[in-house]
Tab-separated table of C-alpha atoms in Angstrom:
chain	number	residue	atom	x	y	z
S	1353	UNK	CA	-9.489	-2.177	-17.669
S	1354	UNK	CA	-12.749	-1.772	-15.659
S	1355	UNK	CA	-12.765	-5.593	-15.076
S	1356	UNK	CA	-9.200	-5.742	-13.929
S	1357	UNK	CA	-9.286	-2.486	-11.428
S	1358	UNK	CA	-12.447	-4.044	-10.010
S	1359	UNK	CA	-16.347	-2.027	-9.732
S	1360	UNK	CA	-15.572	0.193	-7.193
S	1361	UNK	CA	-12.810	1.792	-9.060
S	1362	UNK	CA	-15.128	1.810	-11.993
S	1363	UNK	CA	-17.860	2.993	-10.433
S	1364	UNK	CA	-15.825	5.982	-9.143
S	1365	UNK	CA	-14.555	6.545	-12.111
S	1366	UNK	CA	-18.222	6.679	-14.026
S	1367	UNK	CA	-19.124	8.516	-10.788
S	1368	UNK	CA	-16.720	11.489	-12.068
S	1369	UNK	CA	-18.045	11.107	-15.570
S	1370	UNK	CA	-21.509	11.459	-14.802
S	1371	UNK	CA	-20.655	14.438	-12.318
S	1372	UNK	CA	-18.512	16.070	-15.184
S	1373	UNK	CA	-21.482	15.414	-18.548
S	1374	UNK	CA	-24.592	15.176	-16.546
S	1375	UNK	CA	-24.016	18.600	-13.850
S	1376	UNK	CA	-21.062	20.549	-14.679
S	1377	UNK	CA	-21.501	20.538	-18.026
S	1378	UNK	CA	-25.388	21.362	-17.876
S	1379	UNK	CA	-24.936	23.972	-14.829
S	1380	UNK	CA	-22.391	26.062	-16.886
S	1381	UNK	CA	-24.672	26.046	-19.852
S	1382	UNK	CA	-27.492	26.769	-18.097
S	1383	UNK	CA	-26.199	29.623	-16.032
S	1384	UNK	CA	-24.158	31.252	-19.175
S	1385	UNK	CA	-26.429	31.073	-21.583
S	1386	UNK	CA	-27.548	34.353	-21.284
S	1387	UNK	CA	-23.947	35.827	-21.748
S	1388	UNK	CA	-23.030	38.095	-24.646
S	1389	UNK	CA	-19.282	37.844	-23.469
S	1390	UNK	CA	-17.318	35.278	-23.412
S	1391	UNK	CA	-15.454	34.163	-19.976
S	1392	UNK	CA	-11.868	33.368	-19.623
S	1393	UNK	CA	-10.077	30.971	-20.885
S	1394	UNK	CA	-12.969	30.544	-23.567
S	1395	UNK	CA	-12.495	32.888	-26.592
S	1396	UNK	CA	-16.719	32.559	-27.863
S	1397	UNK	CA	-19.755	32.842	-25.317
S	1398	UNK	CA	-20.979	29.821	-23.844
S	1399	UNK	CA	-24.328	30.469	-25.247
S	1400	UNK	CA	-22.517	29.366	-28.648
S	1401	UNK	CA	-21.488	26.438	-27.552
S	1402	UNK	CA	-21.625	22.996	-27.617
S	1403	UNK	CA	-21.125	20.481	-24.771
S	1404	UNK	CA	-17.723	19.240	-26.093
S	1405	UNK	CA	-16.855	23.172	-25.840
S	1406	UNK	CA	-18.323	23.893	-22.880
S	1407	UNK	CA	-16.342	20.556	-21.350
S	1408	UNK	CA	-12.695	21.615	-23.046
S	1409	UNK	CA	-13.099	25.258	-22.482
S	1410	UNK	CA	-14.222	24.692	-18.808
S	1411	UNK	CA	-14.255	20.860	-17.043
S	1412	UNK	CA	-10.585	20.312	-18.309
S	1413	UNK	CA	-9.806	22.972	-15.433
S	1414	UNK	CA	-12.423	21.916	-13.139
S	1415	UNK	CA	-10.989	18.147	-13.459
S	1416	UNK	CA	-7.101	19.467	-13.197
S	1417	UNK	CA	-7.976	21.193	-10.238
S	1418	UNK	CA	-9.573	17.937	-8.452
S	1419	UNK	CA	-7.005	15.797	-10.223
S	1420	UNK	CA	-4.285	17.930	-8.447
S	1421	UNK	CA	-5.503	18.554	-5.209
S	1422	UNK	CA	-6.505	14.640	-5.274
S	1423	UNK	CA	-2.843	13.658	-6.140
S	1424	UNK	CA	-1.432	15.729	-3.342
S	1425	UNK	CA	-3.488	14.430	-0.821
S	1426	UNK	CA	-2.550	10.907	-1.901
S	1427	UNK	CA	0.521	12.165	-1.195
S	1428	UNK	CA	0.101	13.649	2.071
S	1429	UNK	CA	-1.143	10.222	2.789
S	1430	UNK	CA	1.388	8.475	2.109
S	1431	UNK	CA	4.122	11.067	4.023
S	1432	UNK	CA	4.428	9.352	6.715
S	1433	UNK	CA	5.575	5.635	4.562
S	1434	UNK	CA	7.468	7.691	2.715
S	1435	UNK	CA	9.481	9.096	5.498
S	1436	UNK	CA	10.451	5.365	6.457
S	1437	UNK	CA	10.903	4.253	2.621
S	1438	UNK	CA	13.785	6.866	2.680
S	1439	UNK	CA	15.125	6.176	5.899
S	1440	UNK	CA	15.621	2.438	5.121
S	1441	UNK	CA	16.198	3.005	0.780
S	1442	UNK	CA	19.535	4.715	2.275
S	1443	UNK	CA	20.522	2.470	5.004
S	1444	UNK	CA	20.096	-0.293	2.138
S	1445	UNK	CA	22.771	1.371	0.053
S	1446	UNK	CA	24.698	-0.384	1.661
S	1447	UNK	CA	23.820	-3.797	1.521
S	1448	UNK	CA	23.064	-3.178	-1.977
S	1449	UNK	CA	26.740	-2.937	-2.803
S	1450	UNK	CA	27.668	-5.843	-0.636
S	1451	UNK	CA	25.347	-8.136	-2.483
S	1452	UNK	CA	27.113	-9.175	-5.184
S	1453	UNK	CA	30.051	-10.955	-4.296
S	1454	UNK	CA	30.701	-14.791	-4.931
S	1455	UNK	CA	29.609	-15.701	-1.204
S	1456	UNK	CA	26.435	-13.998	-1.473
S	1457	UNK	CA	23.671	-16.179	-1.842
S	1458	UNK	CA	22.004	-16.453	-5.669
S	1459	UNK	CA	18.234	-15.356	-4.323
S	1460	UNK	CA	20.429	-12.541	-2.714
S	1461	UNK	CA	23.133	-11.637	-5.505
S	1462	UNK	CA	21.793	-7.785	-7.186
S	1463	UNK	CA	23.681	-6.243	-10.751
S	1464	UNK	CA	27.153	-4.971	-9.274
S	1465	UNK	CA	26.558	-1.125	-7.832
S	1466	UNK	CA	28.984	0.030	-10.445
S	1467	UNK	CA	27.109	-1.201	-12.870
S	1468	UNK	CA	23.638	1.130	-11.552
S	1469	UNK	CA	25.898	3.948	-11.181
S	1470	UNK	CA	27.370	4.151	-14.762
S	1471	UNK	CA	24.079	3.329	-15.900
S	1472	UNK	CA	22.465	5.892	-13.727
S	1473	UNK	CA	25.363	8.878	-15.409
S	1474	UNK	CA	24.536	7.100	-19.011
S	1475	UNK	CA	21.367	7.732	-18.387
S	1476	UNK	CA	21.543	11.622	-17.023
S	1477	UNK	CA	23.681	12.844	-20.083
S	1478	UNK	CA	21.422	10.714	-22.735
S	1479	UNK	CA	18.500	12.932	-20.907
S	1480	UNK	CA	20.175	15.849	-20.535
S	1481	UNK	CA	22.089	16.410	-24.502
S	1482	UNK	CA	20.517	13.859	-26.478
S	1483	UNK	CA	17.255	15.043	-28.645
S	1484	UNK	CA	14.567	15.068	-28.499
S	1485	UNK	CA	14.978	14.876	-24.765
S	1486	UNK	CA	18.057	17.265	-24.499
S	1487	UNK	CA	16.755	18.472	-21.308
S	1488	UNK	CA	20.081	20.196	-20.529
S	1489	UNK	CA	22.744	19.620	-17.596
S	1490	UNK	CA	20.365	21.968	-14.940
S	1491	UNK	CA	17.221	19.634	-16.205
S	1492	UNK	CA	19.009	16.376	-15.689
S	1493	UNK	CA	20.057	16.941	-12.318
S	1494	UNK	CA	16.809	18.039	-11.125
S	1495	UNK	CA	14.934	14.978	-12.930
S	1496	UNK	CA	17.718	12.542	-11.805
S	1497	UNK	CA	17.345	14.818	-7.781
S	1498	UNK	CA	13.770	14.180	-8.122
S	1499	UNK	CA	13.817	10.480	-9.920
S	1500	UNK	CA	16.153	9.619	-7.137
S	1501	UNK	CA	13.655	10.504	-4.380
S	1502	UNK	CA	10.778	8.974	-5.425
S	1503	UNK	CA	12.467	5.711	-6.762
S	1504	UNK	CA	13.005	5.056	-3.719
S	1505	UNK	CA	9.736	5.765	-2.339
S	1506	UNK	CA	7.771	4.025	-4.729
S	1507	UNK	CA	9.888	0.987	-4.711
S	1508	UNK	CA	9.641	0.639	-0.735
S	1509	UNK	CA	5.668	1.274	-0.688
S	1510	UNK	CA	5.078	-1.756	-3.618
S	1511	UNK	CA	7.291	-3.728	-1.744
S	1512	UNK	CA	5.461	-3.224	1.416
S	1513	UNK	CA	2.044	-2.598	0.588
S	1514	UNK	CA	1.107	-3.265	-3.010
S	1515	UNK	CA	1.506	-1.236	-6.036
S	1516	UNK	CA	-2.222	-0.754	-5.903
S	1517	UNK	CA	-1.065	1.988	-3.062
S	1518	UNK	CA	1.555	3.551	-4.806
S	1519	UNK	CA	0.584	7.260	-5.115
S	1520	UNK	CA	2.785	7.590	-8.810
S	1521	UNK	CA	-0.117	10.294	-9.693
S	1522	UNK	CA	0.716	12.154	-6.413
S	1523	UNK	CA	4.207	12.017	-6.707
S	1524	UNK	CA	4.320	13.263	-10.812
S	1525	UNK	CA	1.909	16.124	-10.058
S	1526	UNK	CA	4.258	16.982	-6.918
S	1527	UNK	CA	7.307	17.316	-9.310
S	1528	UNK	CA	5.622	18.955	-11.598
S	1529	UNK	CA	4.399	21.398	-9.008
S	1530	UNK	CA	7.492	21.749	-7.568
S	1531	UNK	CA	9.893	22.131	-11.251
S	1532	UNK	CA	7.345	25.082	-12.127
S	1533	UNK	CA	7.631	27.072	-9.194
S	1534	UNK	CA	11.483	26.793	-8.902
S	1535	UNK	CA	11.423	28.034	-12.776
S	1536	UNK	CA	9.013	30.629	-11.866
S	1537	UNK	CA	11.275	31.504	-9.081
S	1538	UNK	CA	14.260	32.032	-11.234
S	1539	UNK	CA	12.079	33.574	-13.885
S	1540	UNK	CA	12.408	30.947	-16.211
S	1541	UNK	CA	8.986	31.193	-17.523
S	1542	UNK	CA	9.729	30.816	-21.424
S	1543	UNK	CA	7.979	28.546	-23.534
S	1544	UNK	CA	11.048	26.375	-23.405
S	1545	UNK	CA	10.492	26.055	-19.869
S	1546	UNK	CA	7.076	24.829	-19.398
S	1547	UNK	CA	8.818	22.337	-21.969
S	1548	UNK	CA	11.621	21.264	-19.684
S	1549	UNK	CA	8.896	21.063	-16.781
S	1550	UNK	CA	6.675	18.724	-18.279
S	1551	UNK	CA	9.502	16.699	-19.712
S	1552	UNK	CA	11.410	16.809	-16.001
S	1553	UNK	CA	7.522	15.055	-14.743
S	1554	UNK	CA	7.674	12.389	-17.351
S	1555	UNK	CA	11.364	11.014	-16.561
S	1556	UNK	CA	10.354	11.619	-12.545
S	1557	UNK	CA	7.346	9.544	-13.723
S	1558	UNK	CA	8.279	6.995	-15.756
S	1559	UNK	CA	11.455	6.317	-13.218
S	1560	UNK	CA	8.706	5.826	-10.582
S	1561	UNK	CA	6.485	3.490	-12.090
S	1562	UNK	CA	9.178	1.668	-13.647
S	1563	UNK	CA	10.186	1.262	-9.447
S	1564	UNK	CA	7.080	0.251	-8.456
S	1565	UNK	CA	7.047	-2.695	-11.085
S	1566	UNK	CA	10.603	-3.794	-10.595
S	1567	UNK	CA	9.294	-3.800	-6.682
S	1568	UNK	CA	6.658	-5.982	-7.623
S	1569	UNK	CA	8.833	-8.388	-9.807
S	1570	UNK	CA	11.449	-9.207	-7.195
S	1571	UNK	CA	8.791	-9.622	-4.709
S	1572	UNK	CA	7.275	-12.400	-6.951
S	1573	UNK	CA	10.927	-13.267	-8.049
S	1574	UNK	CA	11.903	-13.961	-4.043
S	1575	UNK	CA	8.546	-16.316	-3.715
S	1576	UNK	CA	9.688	-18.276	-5.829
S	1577	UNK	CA	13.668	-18.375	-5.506
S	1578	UNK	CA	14.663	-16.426	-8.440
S	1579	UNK	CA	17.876	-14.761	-8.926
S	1580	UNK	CA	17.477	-10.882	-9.147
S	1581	UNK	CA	20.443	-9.798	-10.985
S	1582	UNK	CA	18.753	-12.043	-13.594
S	1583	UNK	CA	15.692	-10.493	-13.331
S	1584	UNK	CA	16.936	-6.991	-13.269
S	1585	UNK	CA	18.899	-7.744	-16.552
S	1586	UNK	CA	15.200	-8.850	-18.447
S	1587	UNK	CA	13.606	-5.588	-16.603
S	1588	UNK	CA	16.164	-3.705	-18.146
S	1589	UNK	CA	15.549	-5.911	-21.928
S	1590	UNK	CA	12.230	-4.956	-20.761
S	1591	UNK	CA	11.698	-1.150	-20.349
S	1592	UNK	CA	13.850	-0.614	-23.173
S	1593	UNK	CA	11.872	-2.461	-25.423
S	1594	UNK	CA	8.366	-1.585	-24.674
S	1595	UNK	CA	9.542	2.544	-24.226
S	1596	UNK	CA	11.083	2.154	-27.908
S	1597	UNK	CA	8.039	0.237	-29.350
S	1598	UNK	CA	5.611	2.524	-27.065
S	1599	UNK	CA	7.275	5.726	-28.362
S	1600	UNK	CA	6.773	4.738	-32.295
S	1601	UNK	CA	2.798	3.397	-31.919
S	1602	UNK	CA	2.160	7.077	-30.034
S	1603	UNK	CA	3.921	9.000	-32.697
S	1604	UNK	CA	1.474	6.534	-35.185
S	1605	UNK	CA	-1.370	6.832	-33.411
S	1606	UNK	CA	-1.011	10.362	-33.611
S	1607	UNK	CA	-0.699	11.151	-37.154
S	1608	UNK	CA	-3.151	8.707	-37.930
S	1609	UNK	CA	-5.995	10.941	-36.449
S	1610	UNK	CA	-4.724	14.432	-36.972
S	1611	UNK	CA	-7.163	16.240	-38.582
S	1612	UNK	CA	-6.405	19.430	-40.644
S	1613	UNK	CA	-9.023	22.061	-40.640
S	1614	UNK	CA	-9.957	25.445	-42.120
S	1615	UNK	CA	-9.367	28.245	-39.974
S	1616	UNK	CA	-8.522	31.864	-39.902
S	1617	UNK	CA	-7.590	34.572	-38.198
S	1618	UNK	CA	-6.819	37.766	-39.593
S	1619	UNK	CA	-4.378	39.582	-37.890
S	1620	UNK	CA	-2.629	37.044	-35.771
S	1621	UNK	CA	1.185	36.444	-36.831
S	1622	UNK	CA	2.553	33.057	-35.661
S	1623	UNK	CA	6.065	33.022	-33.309
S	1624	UNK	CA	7.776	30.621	-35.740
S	1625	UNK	CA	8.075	29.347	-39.107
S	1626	UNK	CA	8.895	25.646	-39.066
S	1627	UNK	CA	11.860	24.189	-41.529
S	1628	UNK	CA	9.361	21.372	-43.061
S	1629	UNK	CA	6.272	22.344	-44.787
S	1630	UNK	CA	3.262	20.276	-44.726
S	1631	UNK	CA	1.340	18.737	-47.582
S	1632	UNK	CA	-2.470	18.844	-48.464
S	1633	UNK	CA	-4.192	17.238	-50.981
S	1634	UNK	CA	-4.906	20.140	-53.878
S	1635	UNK	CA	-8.544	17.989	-55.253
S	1636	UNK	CA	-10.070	18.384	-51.892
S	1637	UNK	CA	-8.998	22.129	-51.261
S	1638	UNK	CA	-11.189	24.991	-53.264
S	1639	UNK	CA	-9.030	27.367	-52.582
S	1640	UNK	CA	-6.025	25.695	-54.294
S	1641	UNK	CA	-5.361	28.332	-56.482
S	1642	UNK	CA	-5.147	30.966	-53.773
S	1643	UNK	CA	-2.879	28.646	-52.055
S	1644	UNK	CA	-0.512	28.276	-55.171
S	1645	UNK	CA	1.212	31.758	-55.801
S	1646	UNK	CA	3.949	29.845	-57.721
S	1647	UNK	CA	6.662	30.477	-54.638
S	1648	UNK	CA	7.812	27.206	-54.916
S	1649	UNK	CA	5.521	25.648	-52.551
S	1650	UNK	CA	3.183	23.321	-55.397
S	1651	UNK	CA	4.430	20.162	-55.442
S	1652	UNK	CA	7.174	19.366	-58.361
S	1653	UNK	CA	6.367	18.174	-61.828
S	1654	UNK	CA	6.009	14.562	-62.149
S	1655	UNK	CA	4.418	14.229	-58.112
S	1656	UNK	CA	2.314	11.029	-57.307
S	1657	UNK	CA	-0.171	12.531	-57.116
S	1658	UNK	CA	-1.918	16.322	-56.797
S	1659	UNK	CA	-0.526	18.348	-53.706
S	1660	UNK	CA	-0.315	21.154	-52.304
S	1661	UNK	CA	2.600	22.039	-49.617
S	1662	UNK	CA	2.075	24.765	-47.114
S	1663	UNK	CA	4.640	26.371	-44.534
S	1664	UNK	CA	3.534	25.209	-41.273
S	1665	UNK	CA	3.759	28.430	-38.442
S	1666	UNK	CA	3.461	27.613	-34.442
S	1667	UNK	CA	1.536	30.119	-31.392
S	1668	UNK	CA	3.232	30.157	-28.085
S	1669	UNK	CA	0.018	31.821	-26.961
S	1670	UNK	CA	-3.422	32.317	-27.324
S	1671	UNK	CA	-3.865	35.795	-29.790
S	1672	UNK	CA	-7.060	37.106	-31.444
S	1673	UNK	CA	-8.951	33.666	-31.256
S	1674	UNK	CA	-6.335	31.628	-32.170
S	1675	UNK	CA	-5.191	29.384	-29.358
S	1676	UNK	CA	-1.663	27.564	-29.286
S	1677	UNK	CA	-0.672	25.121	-31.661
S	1678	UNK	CA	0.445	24.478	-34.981
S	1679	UNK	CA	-1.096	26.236	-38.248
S	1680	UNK	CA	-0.589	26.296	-41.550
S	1681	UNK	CA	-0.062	29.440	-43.680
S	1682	UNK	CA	-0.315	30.809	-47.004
S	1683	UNK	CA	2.280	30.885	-48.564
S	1684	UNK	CA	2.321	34.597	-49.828
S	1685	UNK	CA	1.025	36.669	-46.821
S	1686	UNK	CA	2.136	34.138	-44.224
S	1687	UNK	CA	-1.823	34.149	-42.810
S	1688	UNK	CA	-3.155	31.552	-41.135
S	1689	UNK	CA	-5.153	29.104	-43.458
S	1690	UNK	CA	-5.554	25.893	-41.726
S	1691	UNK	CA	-5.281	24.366	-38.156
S	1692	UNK	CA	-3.208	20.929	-37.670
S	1693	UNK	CA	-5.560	19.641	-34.862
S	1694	UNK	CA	-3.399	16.579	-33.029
S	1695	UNK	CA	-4.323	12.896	-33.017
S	1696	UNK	CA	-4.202	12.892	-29.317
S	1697	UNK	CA	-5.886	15.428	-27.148
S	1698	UNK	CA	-7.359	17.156	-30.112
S	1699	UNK	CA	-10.925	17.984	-30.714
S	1700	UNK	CA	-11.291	18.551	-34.439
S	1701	UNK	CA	-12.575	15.367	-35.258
S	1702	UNK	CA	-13.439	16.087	-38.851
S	1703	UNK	CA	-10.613	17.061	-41.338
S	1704	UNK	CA	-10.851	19.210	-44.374
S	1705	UNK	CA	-11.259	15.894	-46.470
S	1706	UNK	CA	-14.487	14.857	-44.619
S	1707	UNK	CA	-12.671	12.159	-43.001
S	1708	UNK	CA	-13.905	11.336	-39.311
S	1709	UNK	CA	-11.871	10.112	-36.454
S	1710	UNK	CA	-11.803	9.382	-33.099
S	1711	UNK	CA	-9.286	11.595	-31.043
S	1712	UNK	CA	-7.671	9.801	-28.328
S	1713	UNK	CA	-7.696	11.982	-24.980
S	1714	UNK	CA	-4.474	12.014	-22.752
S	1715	UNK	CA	-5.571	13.123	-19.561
S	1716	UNK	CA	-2.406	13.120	-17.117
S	1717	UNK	CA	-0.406	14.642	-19.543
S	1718	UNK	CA	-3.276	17.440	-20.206
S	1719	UNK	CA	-3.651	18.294	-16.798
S	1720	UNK	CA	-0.089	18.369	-16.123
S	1721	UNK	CA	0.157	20.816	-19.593
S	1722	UNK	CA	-2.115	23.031	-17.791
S	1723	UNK	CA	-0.738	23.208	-14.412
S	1724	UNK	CA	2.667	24.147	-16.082
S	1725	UNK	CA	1.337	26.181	-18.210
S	1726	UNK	CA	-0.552	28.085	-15.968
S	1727	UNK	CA	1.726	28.568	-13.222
S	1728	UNK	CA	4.559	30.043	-15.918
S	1729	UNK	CA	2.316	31.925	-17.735
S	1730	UNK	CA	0.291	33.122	-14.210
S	1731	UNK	CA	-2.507	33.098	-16.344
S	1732	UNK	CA	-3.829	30.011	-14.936
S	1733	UNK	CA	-8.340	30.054	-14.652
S	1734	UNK	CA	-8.193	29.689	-10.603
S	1735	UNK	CA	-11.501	29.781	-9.939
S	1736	UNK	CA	-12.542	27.012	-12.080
S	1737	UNK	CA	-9.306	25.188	-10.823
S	1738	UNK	CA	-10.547	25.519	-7.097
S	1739	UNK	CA	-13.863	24.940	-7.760
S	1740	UNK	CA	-12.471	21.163	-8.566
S	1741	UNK	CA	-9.992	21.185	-5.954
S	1742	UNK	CA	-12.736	21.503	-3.062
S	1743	UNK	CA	-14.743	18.996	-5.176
S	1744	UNK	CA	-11.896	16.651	-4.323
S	1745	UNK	CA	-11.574	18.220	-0.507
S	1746	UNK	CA	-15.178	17.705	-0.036
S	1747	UNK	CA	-15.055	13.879	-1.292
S	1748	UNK	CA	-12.142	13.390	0.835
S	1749	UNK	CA	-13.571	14.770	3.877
S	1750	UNK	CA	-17.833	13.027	3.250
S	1751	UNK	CA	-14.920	9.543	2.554
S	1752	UNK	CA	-15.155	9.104	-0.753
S	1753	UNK	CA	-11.716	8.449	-2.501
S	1754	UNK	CA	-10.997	11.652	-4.509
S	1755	UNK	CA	-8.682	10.615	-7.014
S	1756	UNK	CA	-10.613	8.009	-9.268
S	1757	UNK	CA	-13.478	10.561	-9.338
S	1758	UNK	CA	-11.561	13.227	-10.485
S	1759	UNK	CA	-9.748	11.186	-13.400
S	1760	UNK	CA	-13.642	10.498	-14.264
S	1761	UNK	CA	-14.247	13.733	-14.702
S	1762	UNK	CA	-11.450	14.653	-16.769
S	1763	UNK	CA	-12.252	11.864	-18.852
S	1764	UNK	CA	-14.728	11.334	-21.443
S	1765	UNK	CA	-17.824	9.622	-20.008
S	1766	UNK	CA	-17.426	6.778	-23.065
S	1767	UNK	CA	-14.046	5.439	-21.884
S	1768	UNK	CA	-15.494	5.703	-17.770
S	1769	UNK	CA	-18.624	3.707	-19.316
S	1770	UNK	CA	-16.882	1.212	-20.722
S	1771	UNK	CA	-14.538	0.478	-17.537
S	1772	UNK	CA	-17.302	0.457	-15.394
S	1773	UNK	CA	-19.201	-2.074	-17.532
S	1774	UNK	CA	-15.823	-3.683	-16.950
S	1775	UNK	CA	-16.085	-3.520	-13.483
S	1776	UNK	CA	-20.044	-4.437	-13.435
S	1777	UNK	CA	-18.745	-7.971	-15.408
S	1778	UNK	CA	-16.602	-8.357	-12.530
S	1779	UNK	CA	-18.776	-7.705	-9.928
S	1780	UNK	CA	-21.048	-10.471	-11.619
S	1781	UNK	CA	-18.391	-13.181	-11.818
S	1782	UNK	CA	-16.842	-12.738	-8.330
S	1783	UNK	CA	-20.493	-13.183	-7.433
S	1784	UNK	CA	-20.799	-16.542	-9.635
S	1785	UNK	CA	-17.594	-17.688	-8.273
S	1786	UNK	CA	-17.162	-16.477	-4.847
């Protein structure tokens, strides 16, 4: 990746990591190490922790904040092109329908209109009633509102300029911005909400990106006289393919490296009871027979091999040290006994076997988790959000590009490493062969 986005994308992006592991994440230690209490959002004192604490508990928000205020101003940038990508995406309208009859020319001939608009309503009830989607009819319309919008801005800036200027991070955190406060607005600040928020910024995302490289394919496809109803009709073979086959190696990827861990927290009742239970090895648990009240939770006579299966409970919300998530209970007293950490953006990486893994960090997603989250909930850690939001204002203004940094800093410094040593190979060949 480093060697593809070139070194001084890399070394922006090591830039933020170093900033993040070598003086936020000493400062606050250094500064709070004193502290008895703990400080909000962090449940323990910093003195307790580690750096991997101190980083999740404090530097996620930092980076959010200079992630956000980075995207907007990408945005703000880019008003102005935006402004004419909408003026002339509607005045093509248009011309899209009329390019498609027989007398059109075959570099010129687009998939029939009809045939985007049925699509278009296929795709707005599929998204709106169809799990595990099912955003509802109100959710559709707004992604499908907001998908519309920046389609057509995305498209008309790749076309134009490049996809390497197409501000997809600055539009996504806009919608996301946007969905939350019109929920917050009409008090729909449930649980299920900040669910239909985040899920309204991944269609609005997805649909932009997915613009940007269909831009970028009929650009190419023009240089060299292709048709692009053709084209369109493989883009389509495409996306559906890779969004299918993408979906299953996440869902893989992260039960592979959840970890399951021993926690507890006396006292906290979970919001829900989930319908399927969740099953633990009985040889590596000591507490097995604690765990086995003979409820009809041990695993039948005759099982493969020696198991234990636990109800699994959820938390909407942090409560008495327990943050949100997914736990599993015993099965007599309903108390929490373990924590199901997940494969990606977890930070167990040892599980109640012993086995190690690597978690796999998702940092968009994350930071647009928190910015929902914390807007709905109005619970959101503002100071530590605006302390990385005038990082980012005080890049922009000494001219240093804000965003990369601040996706360095949410980052882990091993993945901005590597793409910088990426970028640093780079560097040396365009040397050798420039």
């Amino acid at each position: 990746m480093g060697y593809i986005i070139g070194p001084r994308i890399a070394g922006y992006l090591f830039g933020g990591g170093l900033l993040s592991y070598f003086v936020l994440i000493p400062a606050i230690k250094l500064f709070g190490d004193g502290l008895m209490q703990p400080i909000f959002p962090a449940t323990v004192p910093i003195a307790e922790m580690g750096p991997a604490q101190v980083r999740g508990n404090y530097v996620f928000y930092i980076g959010a904040g200079a992630v956000t205020a980075a995207g907007l101003i990408s945005l703000a940038r880019s008003l102005p092109t935006i402004g004419r990508a909408l003026r002339a995406g509607f005045g093509d309208l248009g011309g899209a329908r009329s390019a498609t009859g027989a007398g059109t020319l075959r570099t010129a001939r687009d998939l029939p209109m009809g045939i985007v608009l049925a699509a278009t309503l296929v795709l707005l009830l599929v998204t709106a009633f169809v799990p595990p989607l099912g955003i509802g009819l109100a959710g559709g319309v707004l992604a499908l509102l907001f998908a519309f919008l920046f389609v057509t801005v995305s498209s008309r800036i790749t076309g134009q300029i490049g996809s390497s200027a197409n501000p997809i991070s600055g539009m996504t955190v806009a919608t996301v911005l946007l969905t939350a406060l019109i929920f917050l607005a009409v008090g729909w600040t449930g649980v299920e909400h900040r669910v239909l928020a985040l899920s309204i910024g991944g269609v609005v995302c997805i649909a932009a990106a997915v613009a940007g490289a269909t831009s970028q394919d009929l650009k190419t496809g023009f240089l060299v006289g292709a048709t692009p109803a053709r084209q369109q009709i493989g883009l389509v073979a495409g996306a559906t393919t890779s969004a299918i086959l993408i979906g299953f190696i996440i869902t893989f990827l992260n039960d592979a490296k959840t970890t399951v861990v021993a926690r507890s927290f006396p006292g906290v009742v979970v919001d829900t009871v989930e319908s399927v239970p969740y099953t633990l090895d009985r040889g590596r648990i000591a507490e097995a027979r604690e765990l086995d009240p003979g409820s009809g939770y041990a695993c039948p006579p005759g099982a493969s091999r020696d198991c234990v299966i636990l109800p699994v409970g959820r938390l909407y919300e942090p409560r008495g040290g327990a943050t949100t998530g997914r736990y599993l209970l015993d099965p007599a007293t309903k108390a929490i006994r373990y924590a199901i950490d997940p494969g990606i953006g977890g930070r167990e990486p040892v599980d109640y076997t012993g086995r190690k893994v690597d978690k796999l960090d998702s940092p968009k997603s994350q930071i647009m988790a928190l910015v929902v989250d914390g807007i709905l909930t109005q619970k959101l850690p503002w100071g530590l959000i605006l302390i990385g939001a005038f990082l980012a204002i005080a890049m922009e203004i000494i001219g240093v590009s804000s965003l990369p940094v601040a996706v360095g800093v949410y980052l882990p410094i091993s993945t901005s490493a590597a793409m910088f040593a990426g970028g640093a190979l780079r560097w040396l060949v365009d040397r050798r062969t420039g």
